[in-house]
Coordinates of C-alpha atoms and ligand atoms in Angstrom, one line a residue:
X1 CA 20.7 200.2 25.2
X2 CA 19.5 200.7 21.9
X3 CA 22.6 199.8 20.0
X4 CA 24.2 196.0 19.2
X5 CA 26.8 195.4 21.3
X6 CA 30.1 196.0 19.8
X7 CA 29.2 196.9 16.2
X8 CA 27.0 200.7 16.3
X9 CA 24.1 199.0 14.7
X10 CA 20.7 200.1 16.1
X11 CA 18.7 197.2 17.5
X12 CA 15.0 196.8 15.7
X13 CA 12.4 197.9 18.2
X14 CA 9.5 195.1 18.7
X15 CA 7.1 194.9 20.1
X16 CA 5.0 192.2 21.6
X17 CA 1.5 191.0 21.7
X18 CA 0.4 188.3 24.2
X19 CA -3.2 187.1 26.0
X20 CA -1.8 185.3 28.4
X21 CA 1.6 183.3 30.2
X22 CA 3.8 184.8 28.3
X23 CA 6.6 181.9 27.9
X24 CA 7.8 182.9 24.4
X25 CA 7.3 186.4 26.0
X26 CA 9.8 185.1 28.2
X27 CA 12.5 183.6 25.8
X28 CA 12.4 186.8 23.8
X29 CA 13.0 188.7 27.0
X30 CA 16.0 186.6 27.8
X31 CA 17.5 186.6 24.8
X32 CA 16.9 190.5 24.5
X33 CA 18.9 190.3 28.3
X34 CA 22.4 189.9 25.5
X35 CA 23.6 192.9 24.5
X36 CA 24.5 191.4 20.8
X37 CA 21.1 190.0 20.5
X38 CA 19.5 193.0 17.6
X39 CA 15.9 193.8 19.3
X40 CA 15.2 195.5 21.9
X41 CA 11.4 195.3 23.6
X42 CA 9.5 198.7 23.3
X43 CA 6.7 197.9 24.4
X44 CA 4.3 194.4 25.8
X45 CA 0.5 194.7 25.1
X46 CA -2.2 192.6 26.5
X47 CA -5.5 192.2 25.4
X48 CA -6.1 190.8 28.7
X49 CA -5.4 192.3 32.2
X50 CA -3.3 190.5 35.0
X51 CA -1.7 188.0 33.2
X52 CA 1.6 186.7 33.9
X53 CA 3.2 188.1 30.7
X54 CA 2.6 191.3 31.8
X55 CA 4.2 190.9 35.2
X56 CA 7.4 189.1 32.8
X57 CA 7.6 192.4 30.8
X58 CA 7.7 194.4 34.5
X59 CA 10.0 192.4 36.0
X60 CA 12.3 193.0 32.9
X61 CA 11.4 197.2 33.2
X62 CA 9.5 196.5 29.8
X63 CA 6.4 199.3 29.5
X64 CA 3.3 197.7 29.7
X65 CA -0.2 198.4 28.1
X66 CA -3.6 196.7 28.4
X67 CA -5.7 196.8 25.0
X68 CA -9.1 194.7 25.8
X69 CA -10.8 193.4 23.2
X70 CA -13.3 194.5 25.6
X71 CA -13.4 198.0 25.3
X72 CA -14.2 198.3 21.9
X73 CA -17.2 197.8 19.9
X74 CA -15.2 196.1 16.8
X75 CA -12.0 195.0 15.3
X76 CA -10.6 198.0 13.8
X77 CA -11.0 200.6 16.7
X78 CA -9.7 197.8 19.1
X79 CA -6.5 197.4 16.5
X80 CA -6.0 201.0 16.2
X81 CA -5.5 201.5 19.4
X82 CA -3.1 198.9 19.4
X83 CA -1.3 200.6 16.8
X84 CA -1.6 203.5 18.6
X85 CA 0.6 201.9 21.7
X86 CA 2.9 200.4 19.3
X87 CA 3.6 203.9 17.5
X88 CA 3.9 205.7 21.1
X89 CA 7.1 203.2 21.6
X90 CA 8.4 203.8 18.4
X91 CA 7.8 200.0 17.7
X92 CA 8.8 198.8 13.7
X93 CA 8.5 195.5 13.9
X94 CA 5.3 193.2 15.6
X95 CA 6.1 189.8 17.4
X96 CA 2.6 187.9 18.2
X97 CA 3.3 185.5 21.4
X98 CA 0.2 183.9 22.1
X99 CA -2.2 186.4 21.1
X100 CA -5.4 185.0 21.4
X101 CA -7.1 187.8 18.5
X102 CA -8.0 187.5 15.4
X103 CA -6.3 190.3 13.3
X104 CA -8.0 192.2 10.6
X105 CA -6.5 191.9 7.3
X106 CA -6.0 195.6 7.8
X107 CA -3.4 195.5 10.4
X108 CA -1.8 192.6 9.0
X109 CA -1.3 194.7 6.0
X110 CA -0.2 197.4 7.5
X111 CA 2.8 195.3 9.1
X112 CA 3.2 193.3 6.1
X113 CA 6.6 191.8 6.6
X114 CA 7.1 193.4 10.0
X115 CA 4.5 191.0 12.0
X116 CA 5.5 187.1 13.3
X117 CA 3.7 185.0 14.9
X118 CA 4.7 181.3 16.8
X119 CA 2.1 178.5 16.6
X120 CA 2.7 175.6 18.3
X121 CA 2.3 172.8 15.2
X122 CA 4.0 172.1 12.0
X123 CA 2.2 174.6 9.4
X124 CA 0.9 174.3 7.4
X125 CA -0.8 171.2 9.3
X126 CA -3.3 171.8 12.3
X127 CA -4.1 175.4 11.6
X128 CA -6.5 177.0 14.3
X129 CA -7.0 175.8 18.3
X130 CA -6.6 172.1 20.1
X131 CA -3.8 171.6 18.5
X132 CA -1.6 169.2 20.5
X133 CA -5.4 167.2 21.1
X134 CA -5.8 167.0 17.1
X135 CA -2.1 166.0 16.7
X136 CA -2.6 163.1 19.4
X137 CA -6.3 162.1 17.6
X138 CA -5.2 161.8 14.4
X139 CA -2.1 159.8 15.4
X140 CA 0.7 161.5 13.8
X141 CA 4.4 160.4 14.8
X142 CA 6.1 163.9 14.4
X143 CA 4.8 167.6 15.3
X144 CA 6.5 170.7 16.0
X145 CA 6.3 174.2 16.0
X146 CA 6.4 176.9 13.4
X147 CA 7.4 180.9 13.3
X148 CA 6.0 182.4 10.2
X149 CA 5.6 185.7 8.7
X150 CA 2.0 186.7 9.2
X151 CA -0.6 186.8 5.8
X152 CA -4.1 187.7 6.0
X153 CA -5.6 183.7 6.7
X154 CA -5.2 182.4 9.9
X155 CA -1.6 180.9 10.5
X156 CA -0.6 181.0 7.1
X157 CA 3.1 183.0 5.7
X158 CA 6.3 182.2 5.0
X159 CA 7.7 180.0 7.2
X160 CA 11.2 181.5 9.1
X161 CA 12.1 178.0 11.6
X162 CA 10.3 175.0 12.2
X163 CA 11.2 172.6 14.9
X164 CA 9.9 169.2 14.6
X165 CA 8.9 167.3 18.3
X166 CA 8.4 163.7 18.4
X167 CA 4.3 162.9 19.9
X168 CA 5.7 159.7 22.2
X169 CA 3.3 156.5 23.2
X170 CA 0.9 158.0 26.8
X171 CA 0.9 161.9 25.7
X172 CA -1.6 163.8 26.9
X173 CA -2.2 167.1 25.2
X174 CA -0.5 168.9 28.3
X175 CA 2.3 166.4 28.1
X176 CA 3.3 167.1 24.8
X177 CA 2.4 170.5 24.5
X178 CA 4.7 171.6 27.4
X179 CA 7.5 169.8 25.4
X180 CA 6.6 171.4 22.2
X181 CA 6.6 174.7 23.9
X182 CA 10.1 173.9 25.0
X183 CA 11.2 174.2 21.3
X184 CA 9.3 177.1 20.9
X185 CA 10.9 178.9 23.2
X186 CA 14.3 177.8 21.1
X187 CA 13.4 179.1 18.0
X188 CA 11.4 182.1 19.0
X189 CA 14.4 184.0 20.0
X190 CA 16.2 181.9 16.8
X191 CA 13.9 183.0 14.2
X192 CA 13.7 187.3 15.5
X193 CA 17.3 187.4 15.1
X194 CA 17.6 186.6 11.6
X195 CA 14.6 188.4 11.1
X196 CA 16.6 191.8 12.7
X197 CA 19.8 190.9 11.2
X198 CA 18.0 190.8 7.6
X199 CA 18.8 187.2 7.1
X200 CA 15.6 186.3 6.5
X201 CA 14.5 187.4 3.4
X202 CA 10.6 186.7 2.0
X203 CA 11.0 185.8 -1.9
X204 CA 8.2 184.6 -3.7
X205 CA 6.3 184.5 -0.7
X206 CA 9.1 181.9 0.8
X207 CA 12.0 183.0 3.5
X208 CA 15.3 182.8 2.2
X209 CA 18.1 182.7 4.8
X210 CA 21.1 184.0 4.3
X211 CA 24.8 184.9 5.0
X212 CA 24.2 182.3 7.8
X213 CA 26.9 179.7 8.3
X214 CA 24.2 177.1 9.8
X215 CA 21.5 177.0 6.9
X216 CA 20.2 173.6 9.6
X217 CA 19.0 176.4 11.5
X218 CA 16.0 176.6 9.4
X219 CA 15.0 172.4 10.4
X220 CA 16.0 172.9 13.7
X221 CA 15.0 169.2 15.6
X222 CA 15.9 169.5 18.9
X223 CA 16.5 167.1 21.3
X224 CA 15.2 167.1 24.5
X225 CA 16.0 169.6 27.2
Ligands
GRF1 C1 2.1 178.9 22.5 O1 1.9 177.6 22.3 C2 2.1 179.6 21.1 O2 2.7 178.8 20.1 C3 0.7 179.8 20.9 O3 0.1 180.2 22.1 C4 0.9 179.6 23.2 C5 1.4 180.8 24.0 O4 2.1 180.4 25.1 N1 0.4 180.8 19.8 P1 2.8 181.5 26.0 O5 1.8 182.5 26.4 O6 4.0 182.0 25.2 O7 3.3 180.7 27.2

């Protein structure tokens, strides 16, 4: 624990924001489950109690905090006691894995560099909520999904992996969103580990892989399944 299998490097510690299901919660667990893979979980938080990516981190013996929204009368106290969980664990790097919040510029400054986020189009098209609905309206052949660095605007930074997902003839917005998150939960996992192993470097607000033998990695376009 603690250390990459095999080579004495120390594993980043993350940890990992989520409202909800928790299915990219999920992939990073399992990938986390290899002993070579660099990051290790501190910590889950939940703005939201009872939800099934808090039972995921459990199962896994991840520790577990509940943050609501709720219990705070703002943004910043409700952040800082975010931070507060994350500095308990010892957490240096932030992944966000459906976190349903809005963060303050504040925090994302603070964790400038050190704070990812997966959204489930490819950015920087259909920005916000209703995504898979939008892609369908406005008829577009190709989405995807995106993990990006996080910047002050909503879903906006350098982009790490994008996977592109074809919208077929008689999707719904479940229909294709549940394939969609299918590649997210490929390149999730994908996009941390260059992150950890310093492969991904941000220049000129753009990520720069490197030292990786597969520079495809960075359009992955996966088939199905
Ligand atoms: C995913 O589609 C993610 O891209 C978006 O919220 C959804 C979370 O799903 N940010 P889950 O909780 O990981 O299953």
């Amino acid at each position: 624990m603690g250390v990459v299998g095999g080579t004495g490097r120390t594993k980043l510690k993350v940890g990992v924001l989520i409202s909800g299901g928790g299915t990219n919660l999920q992939a990073l667990i399992d990938a986390c489950s290899e002993n070579s893979f660099p990051v290790e979980i501190c910590v889950v938080i939940s703005n939201v109690a009872d939800v099934k990516g808090l039972e995921r981190a459990e199962k896994a013996n991840i520790p577990t905090a509940v943050v609501s929204h709720k219990d705070y009368n703002g943004r910043e106290p409700f952040e800082a006691a975010i931070n507060e969980v994350l500095a308990q664990h010892k957490v240096k790097f932030v992944c966000l894995a459906g976190f349903m919040r809005i963060l303050t510029d504040s925090f994302v400054r603070k964790w400038h560099d050190r704070l990812i986020n997966i959204h489930p189009s490819l950015l920087p098209a259909f920005k916000g909520l209703h995504i898979h609905e939008r892609v369908i309206d406005e008829g577009v052949r190709f989405t995807g999904c995106t993990v990006h660095f996080v910047r002050p605007a909503m879903d906006d930074g350098p982009i790490i992996i994008q996977a592109a997902v074809p919208v077929l003839p008689g999707d719904t917005p479940d229909i294709l969103g549940a394939r969609v998150l299918k590649s997210e939960h490929k390149i999730y996992p994908m996009a941390l580990k260059l992150v950890a192993e310093n492969k991904a470097r941000i220049v000129g607000e753009k990520v720069v892989l490197l030292g990786t033998e597969t520079p495809e990695l960075a359009l992955l376009n996966p088939c199905e399944g």
